[in-house]
Tab-separated table of C-alpha atoms in Angstrom:
chain	number	residue	atom	x	y	z
A	1	UNK	CA	17.513	-6.452	-9.583
A	2	UNK	CA	17.052	-9.673	-7.621
A	3	UNK	CA	15.660	-9.434	-4.210
A	4	UNK	CA	16.345	-12.367	-1.386
A	5	UNK	CA	12.793	-13.527	-0.638
A	6	UNK	CA	14.089	-16.138	2.482
A	7	UNK	CA	14.430	-13.298	4.400
A	8	UNK	CA	11.436	-13.776	7.007
A	9	UNK	CA	8.784	-11.090	5.602
A	10	UNK	CA	8.886	-7.998	7.991
A	11	UNK	CA	5.329	-7.118	8.122
A	12	UNK	CA	4.757	-10.566	10.024
A	13	UNK	CA	7.597	-9.512	12.381
A	14	UNK	CA	5.195	-6.568	13.527
A	15	UNK	CA	1.855	-8.390	13.426
A	16	UNK	CA	-0.539	-7.592	16.056
A	17	UNK	CA	1.239	-3.981	16.404
A	18	UNK	CA	1.208	-2.279	13.175
A	19	UNK	CA	0.788	-2.681	9.304
A	20	UNK	CA	4.040	-2.144	7.268
A	21	UNK	CA	4.009	-0.167	4.233
A	22	UNK	CA	6.264	1.563	1.253
A	23	UNK	CA	5.379	3.315	-1.908
A	24	UNK	CA	4.958	2.209	-5.359
A	25	UNK	CA	4.647	4.020	-8.634
A	26	UNK	CA	3.317	2.794	-12.106
A	27	UNK	CA	6.924	2.076	-13.251
A	28	UNK	CA	7.174	-0.057	-10.592
A	29	UNK	CA	4.144	-2.462	-12.227
A	30	UNK	CA	6.548	-3.464	-14.894
A	31	UNK	CA	9.141	-5.221	-12.567
A	32	UNK	CA	7.697	-8.559	-11.366
A	33	UNK	CA	10.241	-9.038	-8.953
A	34	UNK	CA	10.099	-6.323	-7.076
A	35	UNK	CA	6.343	-6.690	-6.639
A	36	UNK	CA	7.160	-9.803	-5.355
A	37	UNK	CA	9.106	-8.336	-2.805
A	38	UNK	CA	6.869	-5.944	-1.936
A	39	UNK	CA	4.190	-8.575	-1.722
A	40	UNK	CA	6.352	-10.659	0.615
A	41	UNK	CA	7.533	-7.638	2.935
A	42	UNK	CA	4.596	-5.158	3.375
A	43	UNK	CA	1.002	-5.181	3.629
A	44	UNK	CA	0.135	-1.261	3.319
A	45	UNK	CA	0.842	0.849	0.047
A	46	UNK	CA	1.454	4.367	-0.698
A	47	UNK	CA	1.772	5.960	-4.247
A	48	UNK	CA	4.878	7.850	-4.037
A	49	UNK	CA	3.427	10.778	-6.596
A	50	UNK	CA	0.292	9.472	-9.049
A	51	UNK	CA	-2.094	10.233	-6.242
A	52	UNK	CA	-1.346	13.623	-5.750
A	53	UNK	CA	-3.659	16.317	-7.128
A	54	UNK	CA	-1.861	17.463	-10.330
A	55	UNK	CA	-1.483	14.027	-11.750
A	56	UNK	CA	-5.451	13.331	-11.359
A	57	UNK	CA	-6.773	16.573	-12.771
A	58	UNK	CA	-5.713	19.368	-15.302
A	59	UNK	CA	-8.782	21.298	-15.548
A	60	UNK	CA	-12.463	21.927	-14.200
A	61	UNK	CA	-13.972	18.027	-14.658
A	62	UNK	CA	-11.004	17.197	-16.398
A	63	UNK	CA	-9.806	13.874	-14.629
A	64	UNK	CA	-6.972	11.065	-15.560
A	65	UNK	CA	-7.189	8.124	-13.174
A	66	UNK	CA	-5.733	6.064	-15.303
A	67	UNK	CA	-2.476	4.966	-12.767
A	68	UNK	CA	-4.376	5.702	-9.487
A	69	UNK	CA	-6.582	3.193	-10.931
A	70	UNK	CA	-3.608	0.514	-11.270
A	71	UNK	CA	-2.182	0.940	-7.882
A	72	UNK	CA	-5.926	0.820	-6.553
A	73	UNK	CA	-6.890	-2.265	-8.261
A	74	UNK	CA	-3.211	-3.893	-7.599
A	75	UNK	CA	-3.718	-3.601	-3.903
A	76	UNK	CA	-7.139	-4.895	-3.416
A	77	UNK	CA	-6.159	-7.595	-5.782
A	78	UNK	CA	-3.293	-8.253	-3.207
A	79	UNK	CA	-5.321	-7.975	-0.256
A	80	UNK	CA	-2.601	-4.715	0.744
A	81	UNK	CA	-4.423	-1.501	2.577
A	82	UNK	CA	-3.779	1.309	0.153
A	83	UNK	CA	-3.374	4.927	1.664
A	84	UNK	CA	-4.805	7.828	-0.396
A	85	UNK	CA	-1.941	10.483	-0.680
A	86	UNK	CA	-3.197	13.167	-1.016
A	87	UNK	CA	-5.995	15.371	-1.622
A	88	UNK	CA	-5.382	18.781	-0.375
A	89	UNK	CA	-1.850	20.162	-0.420
A	90	UNK	CA	0.204	23.642	-1.433
A	91	UNK	CA	2.532	21.643	-3.448
A	92	UNK	CA	1.536	19.581	-6.855
A	93	UNK	CA	-2.215	20.669	-7.354
A	94	UNK	CA	-3.379	21.688	-10.400
A	95	UNK	CA	-3.965	25.664	-10.582
A	96	UNK	CA	-7.658	25.742	-11.437
A	97	UNK	CA	-8.480	24.399	-7.696
A	98	UNK	CA	-8.188	27.659	-6.092
A	99	UNK	CA	-6.561	30.336	-8.593
A	100	UNK	CA	-7.344	32.492	-11.817
A	101	UNK	CA	-5.904	32.715	-14.913
A	102	UNK	CA	-3.472	35.049	-13.655
A	103	UNK	CA	-2.634	33.302	-10.818
A	104	UNK	CA	-4.450	35.217	-8.184
A	105	UNK	CA	-6.530	33.674	-5.550
A	106	UNK	CA	-10.283	32.979	-6.841
A	107	UNK	CA	-13.458	33.919	-4.236
A	108	UNK	CA	-13.849	31.851	-0.992
A	109	UNK	CA	-17.234	30.646	-2.787
A	110	UNK	CA	-15.352	29.117	-5.945
A	111	UNK	CA	-12.679	27.561	-3.806
A	112	UNK	CA	-15.106	25.895	-1.720
A	113	UNK	CA	-17.512	24.699	-4.635
A	114	UNK	CA	-13.921	23.219	-6.744
A	115	UNK	CA	-12.319	21.587	-3.662
A	116	UNK	CA	-16.104	19.810	-2.732
A	117	UNK	CA	-16.258	18.948	-6.780
A	118	UNK	CA	-12.580	17.793	-6.683
A	119	UNK	CA	-12.829	15.750	-3.430
A	120	UNK	CA	-16.195	14.262	-4.730
A	121	UNK	CA	-14.696	13.046	-7.999
A	122	UNK	CA	-11.618	11.791	-6.748
A	123	UNK	CA	-12.341	10.189	-3.166
A	124	UNK	CA	-15.418	9.383	-4.050
A	125	UNK	CA	-14.319	7.089	-6.960
A	126	UNK	CA	-12.522	5.067	-4.711
A	127	UNK	CA	-15.011	4.962	-1.980
A	128	UNK	CA	-14.818	1.679	0.281
A	129	UNK	CA	-11.471	0.951	-1.448
A	130	UNK	CA	-9.124	3.029	0.382
A	131	UNK	CA	-7.820	2.052	3.684
A	132	UNK	CA	-6.958	5.948	4.960
A	133	UNK	CA	-6.865	9.159	2.842
A	134	UNK	CA	-3.916	11.741	3.673
A	135	UNK	CA	-6.667	14.443	3.562
A	136	UNK	CA	-4.347	17.233	4.251
A	137	UNK	CA	-0.469	17.436	3.559
A	138	UNK	CA	1.798	20.384	5.235
A	139	UNK	CA	-0.285	22.869	5.558
A	140	UNK	CA	1.690	24.461	8.622
A	141	UNK	CA	5.231	26.294	8.690
A	142	UNK	CA	7.927	25.543	9.754
A	143	UNK	CA	8.034	27.198	13.502
A	144	UNK	CA	10.364	27.255	16.537
A	145	UNK	CA	7.736	28.732	18.832
A	146	UNK	CA	4.003	27.784	19.082
A	147	UNK	CA	2.017	31.140	19.764
A	148	UNK	CA	-0.906	29.738	21.225
A	149	UNK	CA	-3.207	29.415	17.959
A	150	UNK	CA	-2.400	26.854	15.367
A	151	UNK	CA	-4.322	29.352	12.910
A	152	UNK	CA	-1.526	31.994	13.065
A	153	UNK	CA	1.362	29.026	12.007
A	154	UNK	CA	-0.510	27.836	8.555
A	155	UNK	CA	0.967	28.772	5.544
A	156	UNK	CA	-0.121	31.875	3.741
A	157	UNK	CA	1.604	33.943	1.567
A	158	UNK	CA	5.052	32.425	1.718
A	159	UNK	CA	8.168	33.981	0.635
A	160	UNK	CA	9.775	30.533	-0.608
A	161	UNK	CA	8.463	29.917	-4.372
A	162	UNK	CA	6.186	26.910	-3.983
A	163	UNK	CA	5.228	27.165	-0.405
A	164	UNK	CA	2.258	29.455	-0.511
A	165	UNK	CA	-1.253	27.710	0.387
A	166	UNK	CA	-3.585	28.962	-2.461
A	167	UNK	CA	-5.945	27.207	-0.408
A	168	UNK	CA	-5.751	29.555	2.591
A	169	UNK	CA	-5.837	32.535	0.307
A	170	UNK	CA	-8.819	31.890	-1.666
A	171	UNK	CA	-10.624	30.880	1.273
A	172	UNK	CA	-9.729	34.142	3.046
A	173	UNK	CA	-11.146	36.164	-0.356
A	174	UNK	CA	-14.465	36.658	0.675
A	175	UNK	CA	-14.623	35.467	3.796
A	176	UNK	CA	-17.398	37.099	6.347
A	177	UNK	CA	-17.049	38.106	9.775
A	178	UNK	CA	-16.379	35.228	12.190
A	179	UNK	CA	-14.759	33.402	8.962
A	180	UNK	CA	-10.966	33.101	7.702
A	181	UNK	CA	-8.796	31.254	5.354
A	182	UNK	CA	-7.910	28.445	8.152
A	183	UNK	CA	-11.766	27.211	7.420
A	184	UNK	CA	-10.404	25.017	4.412
A	185	UNK	CA	-8.890	22.815	7.030
A	186	UNK	CA	-12.103	21.714	8.348
A	187	UNK	CA	-14.163	21.480	4.798
A	188	UNK	CA	-11.669	19.547	3.365
A	189	UNK	CA	-11.905	16.915	5.987
A	190	UNK	CA	-15.692	17.241	5.810
A	191	UNK	CA	-16.009	16.418	1.865
A	192	UNK	CA	-13.700	13.702	2.142
A	193	UNK	CA	-15.712	12.198	4.868
A	194	UNK	CA	-18.972	12.508	3.103
A	195	UNK	CA	-17.416	11.387	-0.386
A	196	UNK	CA	-15.588	8.399	1.405
A	197	UNK	CA	-17.477	7.221	4.319
A	198	UNK	CA	-15.592	3.878	5.402
A	199	UNK	CA	-11.928	5.552	5.009
A	200	UNK	CA	-9.915	6.898	8.075
A	201	UNK	CA	-8.877	10.470	7.804
A	202	UNK	CA	-5.346	11.547	8.323
A	203	UNK	CA	-3.508	14.942	8.743
A	204	UNK	CA	-0.058	14.313	7.181
A	205	UNK	CA	2.977	16.643	8.056
A	206	UNK	CA	7.084	16.903	8.496
A	207	UNK	CA	9.475	17.975	11.210
A	208	UNK	CA	6.490	16.589	13.173
A	209	UNK	CA	8.271	16.217	16.388
A	210	UNK	CA	9.867	19.775	16.520
A	211	UNK	CA	7.834	20.545	19.831
A	212	UNK	CA	6.320	24.361	18.016
A	213	UNK	CA	4.709	22.139	15.284
A	214	UNK	CA	3.721	19.432	17.429
A	215	UNK	CA	2.093	21.448	19.371
A	216	UNK	CA	0.129	23.395	16.554
A	217	UNK	CA	-0.663	20.106	15.171
A	218	UNK	CA	-2.047	18.588	17.852
A	219	UNK	CA	-3.938	22.079	18.746
A	220	UNK	CA	-5.424	21.840	15.763
A	221	UNK	CA	-6.653	18.306	15.625
A	222	UNK	CA	-8.211	18.854	18.716
A	223	UNK	CA	-10.045	21.966	17.562
A	224	UNK	CA	-11.139	20.742	14.160
A	225	UNK	CA	-12.579	17.468	16.144
A	226	UNK	CA	-14.311	20.119	18.706
A	227	UNK	CA	-15.926	21.926	15.686
A	228	UNK	CA	-16.933	18.503	14.251
A	229	UNK	CA	-19.011	17.502	17.201
A	230	UNK	CA	-21.197	20.442	17.101
A	231	UNK	CA	-22.278	19.831	13.564
A	232	UNK	CA	-25.566	18.305	12.538
A	233	UNK	CA	-24.176	15.424	10.872
A	234	UNK	CA	-21.891	14.389	13.873
A	235	UNK	CA	-21.766	10.513	13.878
A	236	UNK	CA	-19.522	9.859	17.094
A	237	UNK	CA	-16.673	9.372	14.771
A	238	UNK	CA	-13.507	12.043	14.919
A	239	UNK	CA	-13.409	13.790	11.671
A	240	UNK	CA	-9.525	14.033	11.825
A	241	UNK	CA	-9.177	10.396	12.922
A	242	UNK	CA	-5.140	10.126	12.387
A	243	UNK	CA	-2.103	11.992	12.566
A	244	UNK	CA	0.083	11.369	9.789
A	245	UNK	CA	4.221	11.570	11.227
A	246	UNK	CA	6.432	11.786	8.118
A	247	UNK	CA	9.607	11.213	10.474
A	248	UNK	CA	12.392	11.858	7.449
A	249	UNK	CA	15.388	11.893	10.331
A	250	UNK	CA	18.730	12.421	10.069
A	251	UNK	CA	21.503	11.466	12.167
A	252	UNK	CA	22.658	15.283	12.995
A	253	UNK	CA	18.949	16.276	14.027
A	254	UNK	CA	17.650	12.815	15.471
A	255	UNK	CA	16.150	13.451	18.930
A	256	UNK	CA	14.445	10.404	20.382
A	257	UNK	CA	13.108	12.065	23.079
A	258	UNK	CA	11.033	14.224	20.230
A	259	UNK	CA	9.982	11.915	18.680
A	260	UNK	CA	8.870	9.995	21.994
A	261	UNK	CA	6.944	13.962	23.018
A	262	UNK	CA	5.059	13.618	19.819
A	263	UNK	CA	3.792	10.245	20.191
A	264	UNK	CA	2.404	11.050	23.508
A	265	UNK	CA	0.921	14.349	22.717
A	266	UNK	CA	-0.843	12.877	19.585
A	267	UNK	CA	-1.963	10.111	21.474
A	268	UNK	CA	-3.357	12.489	23.558
A	269	UNK	CA	-5.923	13.856	20.852
A	270	UNK	CA	-7.768	10.730	20.682
A	271	UNK	CA	-6.454	10.326	16.865
A	272	UNK	CA	-4.517	7.404	15.592
A	273	UNK	CA	-1.179	7.572	14.584
A	274	UNK	CA	0.925	6.213	11.359
A	275	UNK	CA	4.235	6.686	10.502
A	276	UNK	CA	3.945	7.750	6.779
A	277	UNK	CA	7.004	8.516	5.198
A	278	UNK	CA	9.781	7.009	7.351
A	279	UNK	CA	13.627	6.964	6.169
A	280	UNK	CA	16.893	8.041	8.182
A	281	UNK	CA	19.531	9.581	6.826
A	282	UNK	CA	23.510	9.781	6.871
A	283	UNK	CA	25.758	12.554	6.072
A	284	UNK	CA	24.121	15.555	4.164
A	285	UNK	CA	22.502	16.501	1.044
A	286	UNK	CA	25.677	18.816	0.033
A	287	UNK	CA	27.501	15.987	-0.075
A	288	UNK	CA	28.269	13.035	-2.925
A	289	UNK	CA	25.933	10.035	-2.701
A	290	UNK	CA	28.668	7.302	-0.780
A	291	UNK	CA	27.905	3.932	0.572
A	292	UNK	CA	27.554	3.894	4.459
A	293	UNK	CA	30.840	2.829	6.356
A	294	UNK	CA	30.207	-0.120	8.748
A	295	UNK	CA	29.876	2.193	11.309
A	296	UNK	CA	27.418	4.182	9.881
A	297	UNK	CA	25.074	1.205	8.930
A	298	UNK	CA	25.111	-0.122	12.543
A	299	UNK	CA	23.926	3.264	13.793
A	300	UNK	CA	21.507	3.496	11.138
A	301	UNK	CA	20.163	-0.087	12.395
A	302	UNK	CA	20.252	0.975	16.336
A	303	UNK	CA	18.648	4.079	15.350
A	304	UNK	CA	15.674	2.569	13.544
A	305	UNK	CA	15.558	-0.257	16.416
A	306	UNK	CA	15.308	2.488	18.582
A	307	UNK	CA	12.646	3.882	16.913
A	308	UNK	CA	10.995	0.496	16.179
A	309	UNK	CA	11.147	0.217	19.883
A	310	UNK	CA	9.177	2.917	20.799
A	311	UNK	CA	6.161	2.880	18.122
A	312	UNK	CA	5.447	-0.590	19.584
A	313	UNK	CA	4.916	1.009	23.069
A	314	UNK	CA	1.913	3.216	21.533
A	315	UNK	CA	-1.240	1.006	20.500
A	316	UNK	CA	-2.321	4.441	18.815
A	317	UNK	CA	0.216	3.758	15.805
A	318	UNK	CA	-1.784	1.672	13.118
A	319	UNK	CA	1.223	1.604	10.540
A	320	UNK	CA	4.506	2.530	9.601
A	321	UNK	CA	5.683	2.931	5.875
A	322	UNK	CA	8.965	3.920	4.475
A	323	UNK	CA	9.528	6.287	1.623
A	324	UNK	CA	11.691	4.052	-0.815
A	325	UNK	CA	11.869	0.494	-1.449
A	326	UNK	CA	15.711	0.429	-1.765
A	327	UNK	CA	18.402	3.215	-1.416
A	328	UNK	CA	19.009	3.594	-4.779
A	329	UNK	CA	15.109	4.594	-5.509
A	330	UNK	CA	14.953	7.152	-2.647
A	331	UNK	CA	14.436	11.051	-2.961
A	332	UNK	CA	17.345	10.959	-0.439
A	333	UNK	CA	19.607	8.540	-2.072
A	334	UNK	CA	22.736	10.468	-0.868
A	335	UNK	CA	21.854	9.636	2.734
A	336	UNK	CA	21.122	5.539	1.994
A	337	UNK	CA	18.220	5.971	4.301
A	338	UNK	CA	16.376	2.819	4.039
A	339	UNK	CA	16.644	-1.182	4.709
A	340	UNK	CA	17.888	-2.199	1.574
A	341	UNK	CA	20.882	-0.959	-0.205
A	342	UNK	CA	20.999	0.041	-3.871
A	343	UNK	CA	21.775	-3.282	-5.051
A	344	UNK	CA	18.320	-4.566	-2.758
A	345	UNK	CA	20.678	-5.857	-0.407
A	346	UNK	CA	19.178	-6.131	2.877
A	347	UNK	CA	21.192	-3.544	5.516
A	348	UNK	CA	21.974	-4.047	8.886
A	349	UNK	CA	18.912	-1.816	9.386
A	350	UNK	CA	16.760	-4.338	8.180
A	351	UNK	CA	18.103	-7.220	10.392
A	352	UNK	CA	17.523	-5.138	13.471
A	353	UNK	CA	13.903	-4.758	12.925
């Protein structure tokens, strides 16, 4: 693919406001033209998949850092901020961390020991080389009403395959009085802080602008940080230092008022904010992938401009990362979601920014 490197470097447009990022995968390192484009437009990078737990460890003591090493080395060599994604997630994680051979929850003590060993080996390997870690990813259910206690909305045993939070179940297995499955949240951030003290620690989730989920996330961040302030090792820093807003938008559900309210609520926690997986689709995933019409392309451009105008209002926003370099390689390619089309041509959305 031929990229036009005469275009204004996009990250320079937002210099002094926030970093601009995107994703890379191991196969991308075979494409020098794409890497040139990446260096031209972006100053932050997130691994699309290769830093997720299942690609790092397969068994106790068994780790494969080869792909992650390649990304970390490239980011450092090119002075691009690396985002570690992700340490604790219900998806794409090795079963040994929190399940026995039959798939049942191991005990709380075993799970805690496994978590500490995994985070120490993984985050510790890259200590001082990672700008920020998405420590936890998507621990909340989708909810329509916030009940007042964030713990009640955490994933536990879920009816939909693949959504069960085995970390929660294992931490609940053997919990004493005053303990519960939700305690794994504090431990994940605590172990990461010990393993990589200089990295900024983030919580990351989707549908984060839905008011109920927004309030649950914000309360969780505030309560974990309040708990940390009472800890013997409290050092004046927040434990959860950032909130990641995935920001997978669609024309049929986009609510700028909800986005603004989420930015305001998250800023009120005292944490930093990152837009971590931004894209904006048109149409639906049940329809065949077709190029945007001129009207859709202009509407997409206007919506991206609306979002970026909002982001610029909030000094807490330190990074905006897209979740695809072009429409053709997006996991939501059906909706032509990003700034470049499948041939690498800049769309109206690029020029709007």
